[in-house]
Amino acid sequence: MRYWSLVMLGWVLAHCTGNADPHSDLSAAGATGPAAPPWQEVYELALRHVPGLSKSELDRALLDGLLARLGYRAALLPPDDPLPLPESPVKQAEVFDGNVGYIRVARVEASLPRELPNVWQALRATNAVAGWILDLREADGLDYAAAQATAALFLEQPMALLDWGAGAATVSPAAPPCREFLVVLVNGQTRGAAEALAGALRLGRGAVLVGSRTAGAAALTQVFRLSNGQRLRLATTPVRLANGPSLSPTGLEPDIPVAVSREAELTWLADPFAAGHAPPSRPGERVETAARRSRANEAALVRAMRQNAAAADTDTPDPEAAGPNVVRDPALARALDLVKAMAILEASGLARRPPR
């Protein structure tokens, strides 16, 4: 009970400083309520009248509350830089449904734009890939130059993508670029350079974003050495897309929202075929995560489009839906549908949509 009292006191003290997190409900409430009292006054009264409360405990409560209020904009770091992570920034790579390349990125760092072409070339070596799904859910990173260089791998013409404080420079496309249709998966834990990459791919390549709003934590940071040897990392410069909007603190709104619980999403990230339950992504809309309704084959869809009719869709259960190899992850399932549909459109002779 004492711990939680200190935590709440820290939040009160942090609120008094006026450094409110724009995503916080308390911040929104404080904007319309009475002005916050001076934090020094609250501090002195608490220290004087709360039995058994030491100055060191109160200082820690103030620090914890302040850091919590600042959110992504401030973080305490250990005294020394940690050892570089040996793991690859690419966490997973495989092919779904025979022709959809899937790449899950853990971090956006300097090695990513060098490693990604090797990954998709390896997948193409044994599969005719019709399109790609780049999964940036739970991905992070602080290297915005790497985010821009990675996005350049998908560009078909020079253009400006990102501005992290020095202006948006024009980026040259890779030779040759990855030209297949691209869907990017995002969620509330897509942070920093990962959400900058998602925004750059939507801007420069017309990638479709599927999932939930990103964290809104894309900012250039600066690290300050503190008197006790620890380091404080502060977000000093918001990262912007070249066409204007800042990526923080609002984040990126997906083109196709899919709302699922964090617990369910983590389960599906570990195993996209696992059974689970997700709430509707929009009021009145159902996200199917168990047996999926049958879908027409490619020839039937092309025929339906040529006849200007809707694709056949019945309530007859799909025999494959009862098996273990049905993707239950709703965001991934929608991305697969998008890539397959685009492949059908291209096969029918319709032009691929241009970048936005």
mmCIF file of C-alpha atoms in Angstrom, residues 54-340:
data_model
loop_
_atom_site.group_PDB
_atom_site.id
_atom_site.type_symbol
_atom_site.label_atom_id
_atom_site.label_comp_id
_atom_site.label_asym_id
_atom_site.label_seq_id
_atom_site.Cartn_x
_atom_site.Cartn_y
_atom_site.Cartn_z
ATOM 1 C CA SER A 54 11.811 10.232 3.792
ATOM 2 C CA LYS A 55 13.190 12.786 1.362
ATOM 3 C CA SER A 56 14.880 10.047 -0.704
ATOM 4 C CA GLU A 57 11.572 8.183 -1.064
ATOM 5 C CA LEU A 58 9.791 11.350 -2.083
ATOM 6 C CA ASP A 59 12.534 12.238 -4.578
ATOM 7 C CA ARG A 60 12.223 8.773 -6.129
ATOM 8 C CA ALA A 61 8.440 9.097 -6.313
ATOM 9 C CA LEU A 62 8.838 12.443 -8.051
ATOM 10 C CA LEU A 63 11.345 10.986 -10.537
ATOM 11 C CA ASP A 64 9.249 7.889 -11.291
ATOM 12 C CA GLY A 65 6.105 9.952 -11.742
ATOM 13 C CA LEU A 66 7.871 12.457 -13.970
ATOM 14 C CA LEU A 67 9.346 9.739 -16.204
ATOM 15 C CA ALA A 68 5.968 8.021 -16.405
ATOM 16 C CA ARG A 69 4.304 11.283 -17.437
ATOM 17 C CA LEU A 70 6.936 11.998 -20.087
ATOM 18 C CA GLY A 71 6.475 8.529 -21.605
ATOM 19 C CA TYR A 72 8.621 7.988 -24.712
ATOM 20 C CA ARG A 73 10.160 11.455 -24.372
ATOM 21 C CA ALA A 74 12.454 10.519 -21.474
ATOM 22 C CA ALA A 75 14.199 7.337 -20.350
ATOM 23 C CA LEU A 76 16.891 6.540 -17.794
ATOM 24 C CA LEU A 77 19.769 4.492 -19.216
ATOM 25 C CA PRO A 78 22.490 2.496 -17.461
ATOM 26 C CA PRO A 79 25.841 4.258 -16.923
ATOM 27 C CA ASP A 80 27.514 2.492 -19.855
ATOM 28 C CA ASP A 81 26.338 1.548 -23.329
ATOM 29 C CA PRO A 82 25.096 -2.040 -23.488
ATOM 30 C CA LEU A 83 26.871 -4.497 -25.731
ATOM 31 C CA PRO A 84 25.542 -4.564 -29.318
ATOM 32 C CA LEU A 85 22.734 -7.024 -29.879
ATOM 33 C CA PRO A 86 24.074 -9.972 -31.897
ATOM 34 C CA GLU A 87 20.660 -11.011 -33.173
ATOM 35 C CA SER A 88 19.557 -10.179 -36.692
ATOM 36 C CA PRO A 89 17.088 -7.274 -37.042
ATOM 37 C CA VAL A 90 14.958 -9.690 -39.101
ATOM 38 C CA LYS A 91 13.118 -11.929 -36.669
ATOM 39 C CA GLN A 92 11.245 -14.161 -39.101
ATOM 40 C CA ALA A 93 10.997 -14.776 -42.854
ATOM 41 C CA GLU A 94 8.776 -17.273 -44.659
ATOM 42 C CA VAL A 95 6.241 -17.690 -47.450
ATOM 43 C CA PHE A 96 2.501 -17.942 -46.779
ATOM 44 C CA ASP A 97 -0.103 -19.373 -49.152
ATOM 45 C CA GLY A 98 2.619 -20.386 -51.597
ATOM 46 C CA ASN A 99 3.349 -16.914 -52.983
ATOM 47 C CA VAL A 100 3.171 -14.251 -50.240
ATOM 48 C CA GLY A 101 6.500 -13.289 -48.718
ATOM 49 C CA TYR A 102 6.385 -12.476 -45.006
ATOM 50 C CA ILE A 103 9.216 -10.691 -43.168
ATOM 51 C CA ARG A 104 8.994 -9.730 -39.515
ATOM 52 C CA VAL A 105 11.395 -7.011 -38.345
ATOM 53 C CA ALA A 106 12.443 -6.736 -34.706
ATOM 54 C CA ARG A 107 14.504 -3.540 -34.912
ATOM 55 C CA VAL A 108 15.294 -0.883 -37.468
ATOM 56 C CA GLU A 109 19.057 -0.510 -37.306
ATOM 57 C CA ALA A 110 22.010 0.084 -39.645
ATOM 58 C CA SER A 111 22.228 -3.540 -40.793
ATOM 59 C CA LEU A 112 18.569 -3.794 -41.842
ATOM 60 C CA PRO A 113 18.832 -2.198 -45.336
ATOM 61 C CA ARG A 114 21.782 -4.503 -46.054
ATOM 62 C CA GLU A 115 20.134 -7.651 -44.743
ATOM 63 C CA LEU A 116 16.631 -7.248 -46.143
ATOM 64 C CA PRO A 117 17.558 -7.793 -49.831
ATOM 65 C CA ASN A 118 19.344 -11.024 -48.878
ATOM 66 C CA VAL A 119 16.219 -12.227 -47.098
ATOM 67 C CA TRP A 120 13.832 -11.606 -49.965
ATOM 68 C CA GLN A 121 16.274 -13.028 -52.510
ATOM 69 C CA ALA A 122 16.453 -16.224 -50.460
ATOM 70 C CA LEU A 123 12.640 -16.440 -50.384
ATOM 71 C CA ARG A 124 12.399 -15.743 -54.112
ATOM 72 C CA ALA A 125 14.919 -18.499 -54.852
ATOM 73 C CA THR A 126 12.349 -21.188 -54.093
ATOM 74 C CA ASN A 127 9.041 -19.325 -54.496
ATOM 75 C CA ALA A 128 7.328 -17.103 -57.048
ATOM 76 C CA VAL A 129 6.523 -14.236 -54.653
ATOM 77 C CA ALA A 130 3.515 -12.163 -55.698
ATOM 78 C CA GLY A 131 3.785 -9.602 -52.897
ATOM 79 C CA TRP A 132 5.253 -8.865 -49.492
ATOM 80 C CA ILE A 133 4.065 -8.412 -45.922
ATOM 81 C CA LEU A 134 6.480 -6.460 -43.742
ATOM 82 C CA ASP A 135 5.533 -7.036 -40.102
ATOM 83 C CA LEU A 136 6.603 -4.104 -37.907
ATOM 84 C CA ARG A 137 4.426 -5.005 -34.934
ATOM 85 C CA GLU A 138 6.445 -4.721 -31.698
ATOM 86 C CA ALA A 139 9.385 -3.322 -33.708
ATOM 87 C CA ASP A 140 11.438 -0.355 -32.558
ATOM 88 C CA GLY A 141 14.754 1.381 -33.241
ATOM 89 C CA LEU A 142 16.389 4.809 -33.102
ATOM 90 C CA ASP A 143 18.252 4.825 -36.424
ATOM 91 C CA TYR A 144 16.197 7.039 -38.744
ATOM 92 C CA ALA A 145 18.850 6.975 -41.454
ATOM 93 C CA ALA A 146 18.416 3.185 -41.497
ATOM 94 C CA ALA A 147 14.646 3.624 -41.723
ATOM 95 C CA GLN A 148 15.045 5.879 -44.746
ATOM 96 C CA ALA A 149 17.603 3.572 -46.391
ATOM 97 C CA THR A 150 15.299 0.594 -45.860
ATOM 98 C CA ALA A 151 12.349 2.451 -47.399
ATOM 99 C CA ALA A 152 14.570 3.313 -50.395
ATOM 100 C CA LEU A 153 14.781 -0.406 -51.185
ATOM 101 C CA PHE A 154 11.121 -0.218 -52.255
ATOM 102 C CA LEU A 155 11.193 3.116 -54.125
ATOM 103 C CA GLU A 156 10.775 3.259 -57.884
ATOM 104 C CA GLN A 157 11.758 6.913 -58.273
ATOM 105 C CA PRO A 158 13.786 9.461 -56.265
ATOM 106 C CA MET A 159 11.803 11.282 -53.591
ATOM 107 C CA ALA A 160 12.049 12.794 -50.117
ATOM 108 C CA LEU A 161 10.754 10.619 -47.281
ATOM 109 C CA LEU A 162 11.781 11.656 -43.760
ATOM 110 C CA ASP A 163 12.973 14.717 -41.886
ATOM 111 C CA TRP A 164 14.618 14.195 -38.494
ATOM 112 C CA GLY A 165 15.841 17.733 -37.988
ATOM 113 C CA ALA A 166 18.014 18.576 -40.989
ATOM 114 C CA GLY A 167 15.351 18.737 -43.687
ATOM 115 C CA ALA A 168 13.959 16.034 -45.946
ATOM 116 C CA ALA A 169 16.609 15.056 -48.479
ATOM 117 C CA THR A 170 15.738 13.291 -51.728
ATOM 118 C CA VAL A 171 16.477 9.570 -51.591
ATOM 119 C CA SER A 172 17.519 7.492 -54.590
ATOM 120 C CA PRO A 173 15.808 4.126 -55.135
ATOM 121 C CA ALA A 174 17.641 0.832 -54.897
ATOM 122 C CA ALA A 175 18.837 -0.856 -58.069
ATOM 123 C CA PRO A 176 16.727 -2.799 -58.670
ATOM 124 C CA PRO A 177 13.960 -1.930 -56.200
ATOM 125 C CA CYS A 178 11.538 -4.423 -54.695
ATOM 126 C CA ARG A 179 8.514 -3.823 -56.940
ATOM 127 C CA GLU A 180 5.944 -6.294 -55.622
ATOM 128 C CA PHE A 181 2.832 -5.098 -53.777
ATOM 129 C CA LEU A 182 3.581 -4.277 -50.134
ATOM 130 C CA VAL A 183 1.492 -4.450 -46.951
ATOM 131 C CA VAL A 184 2.913 -3.279 -43.621
ATOM 132 C CA LEU A 185 1.594 -4.553 -40.278
ATOM 133 C CA VAL A 186 1.735 -2.112 -37.339
ATOM 134 C CA ASN A 187 0.454 -1.902 -33.768
ATOM 135 C CA GLY A 188 0.681 0.266 -30.659
ATOM 136 C CA GLN A 189 4.179 -1.019 -29.967
ATOM 137 C CA THR A 190 5.533 -0.034 -33.388
ATOM 138 C CA ARG A 191 7.868 2.660 -32.135
ATOM 139 C CA GLY A 192 10.609 5.063 -33.169
ATOM 140 C CA ALA A 193 12.437 4.205 -36.372
ATOM 141 C CA ALA A 194 10.009 1.355 -37.050
ATOM 142 C CA GLU A 195 7.029 3.705 -37.296
ATOM 143 C CA ALA A 196 9.159 6.107 -39.349
ATOM 144 C CA LEU A 197 9.813 3.212 -41.742
ATOM 145 C CA ALA A 198 6.080 2.434 -41.907
ATOM 146 C CA GLY A 199 5.262 6.064 -42.689
ATOM 147 C CA ALA A 200 8.022 6.310 -45.287
ATOM 148 C CA LEU A 201 6.812 3.158 -47.040
ATOM 149 C CA ARG A 202 3.255 4.462 -47.185
ATOM 150 C CA LEU A 203 4.442 7.833 -48.482
ATOM 151 C CA GLY A 204 7.025 6.603 -50.965
ATOM 152 C CA ARG A 205 5.636 3.297 -52.107
ATOM 153 C CA GLY A 206 1.925 3.438 -51.352
ATOM 154 C CA ALA A 207 2.224 0.554 -48.896
ATOM 155 C CA VAL A 208 -1.029 -0.345 -47.145
ATOM 156 C CA LEU A 209 -0.834 -0.188 -43.341
ATOM 157 C CA VAL A 210 -2.876 -2.788 -41.469
ATOM 158 C CA GLY A 211 -3.310 -3.062 -37.700
ATOM 159 C CA SER A 212 -3.603 -0.409 -34.980
ATOM 160 C CA ARG A 213 -2.243 3.097 -34.450
ATOM 161 C CA THR A 214 1.505 3.232 -33.839
ATOM 162 C CA ALA A 215 3.078 4.478 -30.606
ATOM 163 C CA GLY A 216 3.778 8.040 -31.717
ATOM 164 C CA ALA A 217 7.333 7.806 -30.402
ATOM 165 C CA ALA A 218 9.372 8.717 -33.480
ATOM 166 C CA ALA A 219 11.840 11.375 -32.379
ATOM 167 C CA LEU A 220 15.537 12.080 -32.568
ATOM 168 C CA THR A 221 17.036 11.691 -29.099
ATOM 169 C CA GLN A 222 19.934 13.153 -27.175
ATOM 170 C CA VAL A 223 21.655 11.485 -24.219
ATOM 171 C CA PHE A 224 22.805 13.496 -21.196
ATOM 172 C CA ARG A 225 25.184 12.249 -18.492
ATOM 173 C CA LEU A 226 23.779 12.718 -14.977
ATOM 174 C CA SER A 227 25.764 13.490 -11.842
ATOM 175 C CA ASN A 228 25.291 9.961 -10.429
ATOM 176 C CA GLY A 229 26.706 8.286 -13.549
ATOM 177 C CA GLN A 230 23.360 7.370 -15.108
ATOM 178 C CA ARG A 231 22.308 8.765 -18.447
ATOM 179 C CA LEU A 232 19.073 10.452 -19.448
ATOM 180 C CA ARG A 233 17.797 10.056 -22.995
ATOM 181 C CA LEU A 234 15.444 12.831 -24.108
ATOM 182 C CA ALA A 235 13.412 13.076 -27.309
ATOM 183 C CA THR A 236 14.538 16.443 -28.633
ATOM 184 C CA THR A 237 13.407 16.543 -32.283
ATOM 185 C CA PRO A 238 10.193 15.076 -33.683
ATOM 186 C CA VAL A 239 10.577 13.010 -36.846
ATOM 187 C CA ARG A 240 8.373 14.133 -39.719
ATOM 188 C CA LEU A 241 7.330 12.715 -43.023
ATOM 189 C CA ALA A 242 8.558 14.728 -45.990
ATOM 190 C CA ASN A 243 5.002 15.774 -46.811
ATOM 191 C CA GLY A 244 4.627 17.513 -43.464
ATOM 192 C CA PRO A 245 2.994 15.643 -40.582
ATOM 193 C CA SER A 246 5.013 14.755 -37.491
ATOM 194 C CA LEU A 247 4.951 11.108 -36.422
ATOM 195 C CA SER A 248 4.838 12.012 -32.737
ATOM 196 C CA PRO A 249 2.887 12.159 -30.554
ATOM 197 C CA THR A 250 -0.117 11.005 -32.605
ATOM 198 C CA GLY A 251 1.531 8.113 -34.457
ATOM 199 C CA LEU A 252 0.313 6.594 -37.709
ATOM 200 C CA GLU A 253 -3.305 5.651 -38.276
ATOM 201 C CA PRO A 254 -3.506 2.409 -40.297
ATOM 202 C CA ASP A 255 -5.361 2.277 -43.593
ATOM 203 C CA ILE A 256 -7.162 -0.857 -42.410
ATOM 204 C CA PRO A 257 -7.652 -0.879 -38.624
ATOM 205 C CA VAL A 258 -7.739 -4.248 -36.880
ATOM 206 C CA ALA A 259 -8.357 -4.003 -33.132
ATOM 207 C CA VAL A 260 -7.279 -6.986 -31.044
ATOM 208 C CA SER A 261 -6.155 -7.320 -27.448
ATOM 209 C CA ARG A 262 -2.430 -7.146 -26.803
ATOM 210 C CA GLU A 263 -2.496 -10.606 -25.245
ATOM 211 C CA ALA A 264 -4.111 -12.108 -28.335
ATOM 212 C CA GLU A 265 -1.771 -10.271 -30.687
ATOM 213 C CA LEU A 266 1.328 -11.512 -28.853
ATOM 214 C CA THR A 267 -0.077 -15.034 -29.077
ATOM 215 C CA TRP A 268 -0.547 -14.703 -32.842
ATOM 216 C CA LEU A 269 2.887 -13.162 -33.322
ATOM 217 C CA ALA A 270 4.340 -16.287 -31.722
ATOM 218 C CA ASP A 271 2.014 -18.554 -33.724
ATOM 219 C CA PRO A 272 -0.308 -17.061 -36.372
ATOM 220 C CA PHE A 273 -2.236 -20.356 -36.536
ATOM 221 C CA ALA A 274 -3.095 -20.389 -32.809
ATOM 222 C CA ALA A 275 -6.758 -20.244 -31.831
ATOM 223 C CA GLY A 276 -7.739 -16.943 -30.264
ATOM 224 C CA HIS A 277 -10.408 -14.291 -29.962
ATOM 225 C CA ALA A 278 -10.344 -10.676 -31.111
ATOM 226 C CA PRO A 279 -12.925 -7.921 -30.588
ATOM 227 C CA PRO A 280 -14.456 -6.184 -33.623
ATOM 228 C CA SER A 281 -12.137 -3.698 -35.310
ATOM 229 C CA ARG A 282 -15.103 -1.385 -35.933
ATOM 230 C CA PRO A 283 -18.539 -1.178 -34.281
ATOM 231 C CA GLY A 284 -20.730 -3.900 -35.718
ATOM 232 C CA GLU A 285 -17.889 -5.539 -37.628
ATOM 233 C CA ARG A 286 -16.790 -9.111 -36.982
ATOM 234 C CA VAL A 287 -13.186 -10.225 -37.163
ATOM 235 C CA GLU A 288 -13.113 -13.915 -37.991
ATOM 236 C CA THR A 289 -10.373 -15.772 -36.171
ATOM 237 C CA ALA A 290 -11.733 -19.302 -36.228
ATOM 238 C CA ALA A 291 -13.187 -21.010 -39.281
ATOM 239 C CA ARG A 292 -13.013 -18.621 -42.195
ATOM 240 C CA ARG A 293 -15.673 -18.560 -44.828
ATOM 241 C CA SER A 294 -14.866 -20.018 -48.184
ATOM 242 C CA ARG A 295 -13.201 -17.863 -50.809
ATOM 243 C CA ALA A 296 -13.455 -18.168 -54.533
ATOM 244 C CA ASN A 297 -10.392 -19.226 -56.472
ATOM 245 C CA GLU A 298 -8.419 -16.805 -58.631
ATOM 246 C CA ALA A 299 -10.150 -17.695 -61.880
ATOM 247 C CA ALA A 300 -13.570 -17.106 -60.314
ATOM 248 C CA LEU A 301 -12.508 -13.735 -58.920
ATOM 249 C CA VAL A 302 -11.119 -12.568 -62.252
ATOM 250 C CA ARG A 303 -14.309 -13.675 -63.970
ATOM 251 C CA ALA A 304 -16.400 -11.843 -61.371
ATOM 252 C CA MET A 305 -14.423 -8.631 -61.812
ATOM 253 C CA ARG A 306 -14.762 -8.780 -65.563
ATOM 254 C CA GLN A 307 -18.500 -9.163 -65.155
ATOM 255 C CA ASN A 308 -18.499 -6.209 -62.732
ATOM 256 C CA ALA A 309 -19.963 -8.415 -60.012
ATOM 257 C CA ALA A 310 -18.932 -9.104 -56.453
ATOM 258 C CA ALA A 311 -16.778 -12.129 -55.774
ATOM 259 C CA ALA A 312 -18.637 -15.174 -54.588
ATOM 260 C CA ASP A 313 -18.819 -15.416 -50.807
ATOM 261 C CA THR A 314 -20.948 -18.055 -49.079
ATOM 262 C CA ASP A 315 -21.490 -19.254 -45.526
ATOM 263 C CA THR A 316 -20.416 -22.773 -46.399
ATOM 264 C CA PRO A 317 -17.547 -23.704 -44.060
ATOM 265 C CA ASP A 318 -14.170 -24.005 -45.679
ATOM 266 C CA PRO A 319 -12.931 -27.600 -45.259
ATOM 267 C CA GLU A 320 -9.438 -26.271 -44.632
ATOM 268 C CA ALA A 321 -10.666 -24.024 -41.844
ATOM 269 C CA ALA A 322 -10.888 -26.951 -39.475
ATOM 270 C CA GLY A 323 -7.237 -27.817 -40.007
ATOM 271 C CA PRO A 324 -4.192 -26.442 -38.223
ATOM 272 C CA ASN A 325 -2.867 -24.395 -41.155
ATOM 273 C CA VAL A 326 -5.433 -21.587 -41.170
ATOM 274 C CA VAL A 327 -4.057 -18.151 -40.257
ATOM 275 C CA ARG A 328 -6.007 -16.966 -37.218
ATOM 276 C CA ASP A 329 -4.088 -13.702 -36.795
ATOM 277 C CA PRO A 330 -6.686 -11.214 -38.159
ATOM 278 C CA ALA A 331 -4.177 -8.531 -39.206
ATOM 279 C CA LEU A 332 -2.008 -11.057 -41.021
ATOM 280 C CA ALA A 333 -5.071 -12.702 -42.582
ATOM 281 C CA ARG A 334 -6.235 -9.368 -44.011
ATOM 282 C CA ALA A 335 -2.764 -8.618 -45.313
ATOM 283 C CA LEU A 336 -2.671 -12.001 -47.049
ATOM 284 C CA ASP A 337 -6.050 -11.282 -48.626
ATOM 285 C CA LEU A 338 -4.804 -7.904 -49.885
ATOM 286 C CA VAL A 339 -1.682 -9.343 -51.484
ATOM 287 C CA LYS A 340 -3.627 -12.204 -53.078
#
